Structures are given as C-alpha cells and as structure tokens.
JSON list of C-alpha atoms in Angstrom, two decimals:
[
{"chain": "A", "resi": 1, "resn": "MET", "atom": "CA", "xyz": [-15.39, 11.88, 5.49]},
{"chain": "A", "resi": 2, "resn": "LEU", "atom": "CA", "xyz": [-17.91, 9.47, 3.72]},
{"chain": "A", "resi": 3, "resn": "PHE", "atom": "CA", "xyz": [-17.18, 7.60, 6.98]},
{"chain": "A", "resi": 4, "resn": "ARG", "atom": "CA", "xyz": [-18.10, 10.75, 9.20]},
{"chain": "A", "resi": 5, "resn": "SER", "atom": "CA", "xyz": [-21.15, 11.33, 7.84]},
{"chain": "A", "resi": 6, "resn": "TYR", "atom": "CA", "xyz": [-22.65, 7.57, 8.15]},
{"chain": "A", "resi": 7, "resn": "GLU", "atom": "CA", "xyz": [-21.57, 7.88, 11.87]},
{"chain": "A", "resi": 8, "resn": "LYS", "atom": "CA", "xyz": [-23.06, 11.12, 12.35]},
{"chain": "A", "resi": 9, "resn": "ARG", "atom": "CA", "xyz": [-26.23, 9.75, 11.04]},
{"chain": "A", "resi": 10, "resn": "VAL", "atom": "CA", "xyz": [-26.20, 6.57, 12.88]},
{"chain": "A", "resi": 11, "resn": "ASN", "atom": "CA", "xyz": [-25.46, 8.83, 16.21]},
{"chain": "A", "resi": 12, "resn": "TYR", "atom": "CA", "xyz": [-28.44, 11.05, 15.42]},
{"chain": "A", "resi": 13, "resn": "LYS", "atom": "CA", "xyz": [-31.08, 7.94, 14.95]},
{"chain": "A", "resi": 14, "resn": "TYR", "atom": "CA", "xyz": [-29.71, 6.49, 18.05]},
{"chain": "A", "resi": 15, "resn": "GLN", "atom": "CA", "xyz": [-29.90, 9.62, 19.94]},
{"chain": "A", "resi": 16, "resn": "LYS", "atom": "CA", "xyz": [-33.66, 9.93, 18.50]},
{"chain": "A", "resi": 17, "resn": "ASP", "atom": "CA", "xyz": [-34.35, 6.59, 19.40]},
{"chain": "A", "resi": 18, "resn": "TYR", "atom": "CA", "xyz": [-32.82, 6.87, 22.78]},
{"chain": "A", "resi": 19, "resn": "HIS", "atom": "CA", "xyz": [-35.05, 10.00, 23.52]},
{"chain": "A", "resi": 20, "resn": "LYS", "atom": "CA", "xyz": [-38.39, 8.83, 22.72]},
{"chain": "A", "resi": 21, "resn": "LYS", "atom": "CA", "xyz": [-37.98, 5.96, 24.79]},
{"chain": "A", "resi": 22, "resn": "LEU", "atom": "CA", "xyz": [-36.89, 7.94, 27.37]},
{"chain": "A", "resi": 23, "resn": "ALA", "atom": "CA", "xyz": [-40.23, 10.40, 26.85]},
{"chain": "A", "resi": 24, "resn": "LYS", "atom": "CA", "xyz": [-42.69, 7.48, 26.91]},
{"chain": "A", "resi": 25, "resn": "LYS", "atom": "CA", "xyz": [-40.82, 6.36, 30.20]},
{"chain": "A", "resi": 26, "resn": "LEU", "atom": "CA", "xyz": [-41.03, 9.51, 31.88]},
{"chain": "A", "resi": 27, "resn": "LYS", "atom": "CA", "xyz": [-44.85, 9.91, 30.69]},
{"chain": "A", "resi": 28, "resn": "GLU", "atom": "CA", "xyz": [-45.68, 6.74, 31.75]},
{"chain": "A", "resi": 29, "resn": "ILE", "atom": "CA", "xyz": [-44.61, 7.71, 35.67]},
{"chain": "A", "resi": 30, "resn": "VAL", "atom": "CA", "xyz": [-46.42, 10.82, 35.07]},
{"chain": "A", "resi": 31, "resn": "ILE", "atom": "CA", "xyz": [-49.77, 9.66, 34.15]},
{"chain": "A", "resi": 32, "resn": "ASN", "atom": "CA", "xyz": [-49.94, 6.72, 36.10]},
{"chain": "A", "resi": 33, "resn": "HIS", "atom": "CA", "xyz": [-48.90, 8.92, 39.23]},
{"chain": "A", "resi": 34, "resn": "TYR", "atom": "CA", "xyz": [-51.73, 11.47, 38.53]},
{"chain": "A", "resi": 35, "resn": "CYS", "atom": "CA", "xyz": [-54.38, 8.82, 37.46]},
{"chain": "A", "resi": 36, "resn": "LYS", "atom": "CA", "xyz": [-53.11, 6.58, 40.48]},
{"chain": "A", "resi": 37, "resn": "ASN", "atom": "CA", "xyz": [-52.52, 3.72, 38.08]},
{"chain": "A", "resi": 38, "resn": "LYS", "atom": "CA", "xyz": [-55.32, 4.03, 35.85]},
{"chain": "A", "resi": 39, "resn": "PRO", "atom": "CA", "xyz": [-54.90, 6.18, 33.27]},
{"chain": "A", "resi": 40, "resn": "LYS", "atom": "CA", "xyz": [-57.88, 8.31, 31.56]},
{"chain": "A", "resi": 41, "resn": "CYS", "atom": "CA", "xyz": [-58.24, 11.69, 31.25]},
{"chain": "A", "resi": 42, "resn": "PHE", "atom": "CA", "xyz": [-59.79, 13.91, 33.56]},
{"chain": "A", "resi": 43, "resn": "CYS", "atom": "CA", "xyz": [-62.35, 15.28, 31.54]},
{"chain": "A", "resi": 44, "resn": "CYS", "atom": "CA", "xyz": [-63.69, 12.52, 29.13]},
{"chain": "A", "resi": 45, "resn": "ASN", "atom": "CA", "xyz": [-62.28, 9.19, 30.66]},
{"chain": "A", "resi": 46, "resn": "GLU", "atom": "CA", "xyz": [-60.60, 8.19, 27.63]},
{"chain": "A", "resi": 47, "resn": "THR", "atom": "CA", "xyz": [-58.17, 5.39, 28.77]},
{"chain": "A", "resi": 48, "resn": "GLU", "atom": "CA", "xyz": [-55.53, 5.05, 25.56]},
{"chain": "A", "resi": 49, "resn": "ILE", "atom": "CA", "xyz": [-52.26, 5.92, 27.19]},
{"chain": "A", "resi": 50, "resn": "ASP", "atom": "CA", "xyz": [-50.96, 7.47, 23.44]},
{"chain": "A", "resi": 51, "resn": "LEU", "atom": "CA", "xyz": [-54.11, 9.66, 23.47]},
{"chain": "A", "resi": 52, "resn": "LEU", "atom": "CA", "xyz": [-53.30, 11.22, 26.91]},
{"chain": "A", "resi": 53, "resn": "THR", "atom": "CA", "xyz": [-50.90, 14.33, 28.02]},
{"chain": "A", "resi": 54, "resn": "ILE", "atom": "CA", "xyz": [-49.97, 16.75, 30.85]},
{"chain": "A", "resi": 55, "resn": "ASP", "atom": "CA", "xyz": [-51.90, 19.78, 31.19]},
{"chain": "A", "resi": 56, "resn": "HIS", "atom": "CA", "xyz": [-50.93, 22.49, 33.61]},
{"chain": "A", "resi": 57, "resn": "ILE", "atom": "CA", "xyz": [-54.72, 23.66, 35.31]},
{"chain": "A", "resi": 58, "resn": "ASN", "atom": "CA", "xyz": [-53.11, 27.06, 35.32]},
{"chain": "A", "resi": 59, "resn": "ASN", "atom": "CA", "xyz": [-52.82, 27.29, 31.76]},
{"chain": "A", "resi": 60, "resn": "ASP", "atom": "CA", "xyz": [-48.80, 28.23, 32.12]},
{"chain": "A", "resi": 61, "resn": "GLY", "atom": "CA", "xyz": [-47.65, 25.24, 30.15]},
{"chain": "A", "resi": 62, "resn": "ALA", "atom": "CA", "xyz": [-45.60, 27.38, 27.46]},
{"chain": "A", "resi": 63, "resn": "LYS", "atom": "CA", "xyz": [-43.93, 29.29, 30.09]},
{"chain": "A", "resi": 64, "resn": "HIS", "atom": "CA", "xyz": [-42.83, 26.38, 31.54]},
{"chain": "A", "resi": 65, "resn": "ARG", "atom": "CA", "xyz": [-42.00, 24.54, 28.60]},
{"chain": "A", "resi": 66, "resn": "LYS", "atom": "CA", "xyz": [-39.95, 27.73, 27.82]},
{"chain": "A", "resi": 67, "resn": "SER", "atom": "CA", "xyz": [-38.17, 27.70, 30.86]},
{"chain": "A", "resi": 68, "resn": "LEU", "atom": "CA", "xyz": [-36.93, 24.13, 30.00]},
{"chain": "A", "resi": 69, "resn": "SER", "atom": "CA", "xyz": [-35.46, 24.82, 26.39]},
{"chain": "A", "resi": 70, "resn": "GLY", "atom": "CA", "xyz": [-39.02, 23.94, 24.82]},
{"chain": "A", "resi": 71, "resn": "VAL", "atom": "CA", "xyz": [-38.19, 20.15, 24.78]},
{"chain": "A", "resi": 72, "resn": "TYR", "atom": "CA", "xyz": [-41.65, 18.16, 25.60]},
{"chain": "A", "resi": 73, "resn": "TYR", "atom": "CA", "xyz": [-39.80, 15.22, 28.05]},
{"chain": "A", "resi": 74, "resn": "LYS", "atom": "CA", "xyz": [-37.99, 17.98, 29.80]},
{"chain": "A", "resi": 75, "resn": "VAL", "atom": "CA", "xyz": [-41.61, 18.41, 31.48]},
{"chain": "A", "resi": 76, "resn": "TYR", "atom": "CA", "xyz": [-42.18, 15.37, 32.50]},
{"chain": "A", "resi": 77, "resn": "ARG", "atom": "CA", "xyz": [-38.82, 15.23, 33.87]},
{"chain": "A", "resi": 78, "resn": "ASP", "atom": "CA", "xyz": [-39.28, 18.26, 36.20]},
{"chain": "A", "resi": 79, "resn": "ILE", "atom": "CA", "xyz": [-42.46, 17.10, 37.04]},
{"chain": "A", "resi": 80, "resn": "ILE", "atom": "CA", "xyz": [-40.97, 13.99, 38.76]},
{"chain": "A", "resi": 81, "resn": "LYS", "atom": "CA", "xyz": [-37.85, 16.47, 39.98]},
{"chain": "A", "resi": 82, "resn": "ASN", "atom": "CA", "xyz": [-40.71, 18.50, 42.04]},
{"chain": "A", "resi": 83, "resn": "ASN", "atom": "CA", "xyz": [-42.23, 15.20, 43.54]},
{"chain": "A", "resi": 84, "resn": "PHE", "atom": "CA", "xyz": [-45.60, 15.71, 41.34]},
{"chain": "A", "resi": 85, "resn": "PRO", "atom": "CA", "xyz": [-46.53, 19.23, 41.74]},
{"chain": "A", "resi": 86, "resn": "LYS", "atom": "CA", "xyz": [-50.54, 19.45, 42.28]},
{"chain": "A", "resi": 87, "resn": "SER", "atom": "CA", "xyz": [-50.72, 22.08, 39.76]},
{"chain": "A", "resi": 88, "resn": "PHE", "atom": "CA", "xyz": [-50.86, 19.74, 36.59]},
{"chain": "A", "resi": 89, "resn": "GLN", "atom": "CA", "xyz": [-53.80, 16.98, 35.64]},
{"chain": "A", "resi": 90, "resn": "ILE", "atom": "CA", "xyz": [-53.99, 14.68, 33.16]},
{"chain": "A", "resi": 91, "resn": "LEU", "atom": "CA", "xyz": [-56.12, 15.38, 30.04]},
{"chain": "A", "resi": 92, "resn": "CYS", "atom": "CA", "xyz": [-56.40, 13.93, 26.42]},
{"chain": "A", "resi": 93, "resn": "HIS", "atom": "CA", "xyz": [-55.01, 15.79, 23.98]},
{"chain": "A", "resi": 94, "resn": "ASN", "atom": "CA", "xyz": [-58.52, 17.01, 22.77]},
{"chain": "A", "resi": 95, "resn": "CYS", "atom": "CA", "xyz": [-59.64, 18.29, 25.80]},
{"chain": "A", "resi": 96, "resn": "ASN", "atom": "CA", "xyz": [-56.17, 19.61, 26.42]},
{"chain": "A", "resi": 97, "resn": "TRP", "atom": "CA", "xyz": [-56.40, 21.58, 23.25]},
{"chain": "A", "resi": 98, "resn": "ALA", "atom": "CA", "xyz": [-60.18, 22.99, 23.87]},
{"chain": "A", "resi": 99, "resn": "LYS", "atom": "CA", "xyz": [-59.49, 23.50, 27.11]},
{"chain": "A", "resi": 100, "resn": "SER", "atom": "CA", "xyz": [-56.22, 26.22, 25.85]},
{"chain": "A", "resi": 101, "resn": "SER", "atom": "CA", "xyz": [-58.36, 26.82, 22.57]},
{"chain": "A", "resi": 102, "resn": "LEU", "atom": "CA", "xyz": [-61.78, 27.96, 23.63]},
{"chain": "A", "resi": 103, "resn": "GLY", "atom": "CA", "xyz": [-60.92, 28.52, 27.41]},
{"chain": "A", "resi": 104, "resn": "VAL", "atom": "CA", "xyz": [-63.09, 25.62, 28.47]},
{"chain": "A", "resi": 105, "resn": "CYS", "atom": "CA", "xyz": [-63.47, 21.92, 27.25]},
{"chain": "A", "resi": 106, "resn": "PRO", "atom": "CA", "xyz": [-66.85, 21.13, 25.38]},
{"chain": "A", "resi": 107, "resn": "HIS", "atom": "CA", "xyz": [-67.57, 18.15, 27.70]},
{"chain": "A", "resi": 108, "resn": "ARG", "atom": "CA", "xyz": [-66.87, 20.19, 31.00]},
{"chain": "A", "resi": 109, "resn": "ARG", "atom": "CA", "xyz": [-69.25, 23.04, 29.26]},
{"chain": "A", "resi": 110, "resn": "LYS", "atom": "CA", "xyz": [-72.36, 20.09, 29.00]},
{"chain": "A", "resi": 111, "resn": "MET", "atom": "CA", "xyz": [-71.76, 19.50, 32.65]},
{"chain": "A", "resi": 112, "resn": "CYS", "atom": "CA", "xyz": [-72.31, 22.95, 33.67]}
]
C-alpha cells in the first residue's frame, strides 16, 4: 500500500510538471501570434512574457473558460485550434484585471 501511495505522488508530480510546461508553450505560441513575435501588452506595452495574458475583447472570458472545464491552458489550446480568432488580445495581468474590474484600464482612461 505504501508503494502505491508513493507511485501516485510521483505520477501527480509528473502530471503537474507536464501541464505546467504545456501551458507555458501554448501561452508563448498564442502571445507570439497576437503580438507578431514581439510580446507586449496592447495597453501599457509591458514586455515581460510572464506578466502577459490573453484578454477576451468581448469580456466573455468566464463563459469561455467554463465551456472548457475551467482549465486555463485549455483556453490557449482552443485559440490555436480555432485559428487565432480576432476576439482576443494580449494584456498584462494588471491591465486585464483593471479592464474586468473597472470596466476600462486606467491607461486607456488617460488617453481619452
């Protein structure tokens, strides 16, 4: 019984590492496509890829994630599968949060 428990932990760690690497690779593919190989936030021009994320332009991200079982990397896979629809853009996490919480990013408000 002890052996099976150890086996499960090893398999879980392997699965976790695998999905982490898969998510990173899919994210890079999507970001490079939407940014024409120069990753940056559409709003504030942040270039650190770890700080960038996909943004649903029509604010339907929760619905989209739910349709994909709520697993975030499946969004990237779905975007690739659907040939990179135009309803997405790349934002940094701050701009994405501000857009969803405040309705508009403060960077955009300053431009108006």
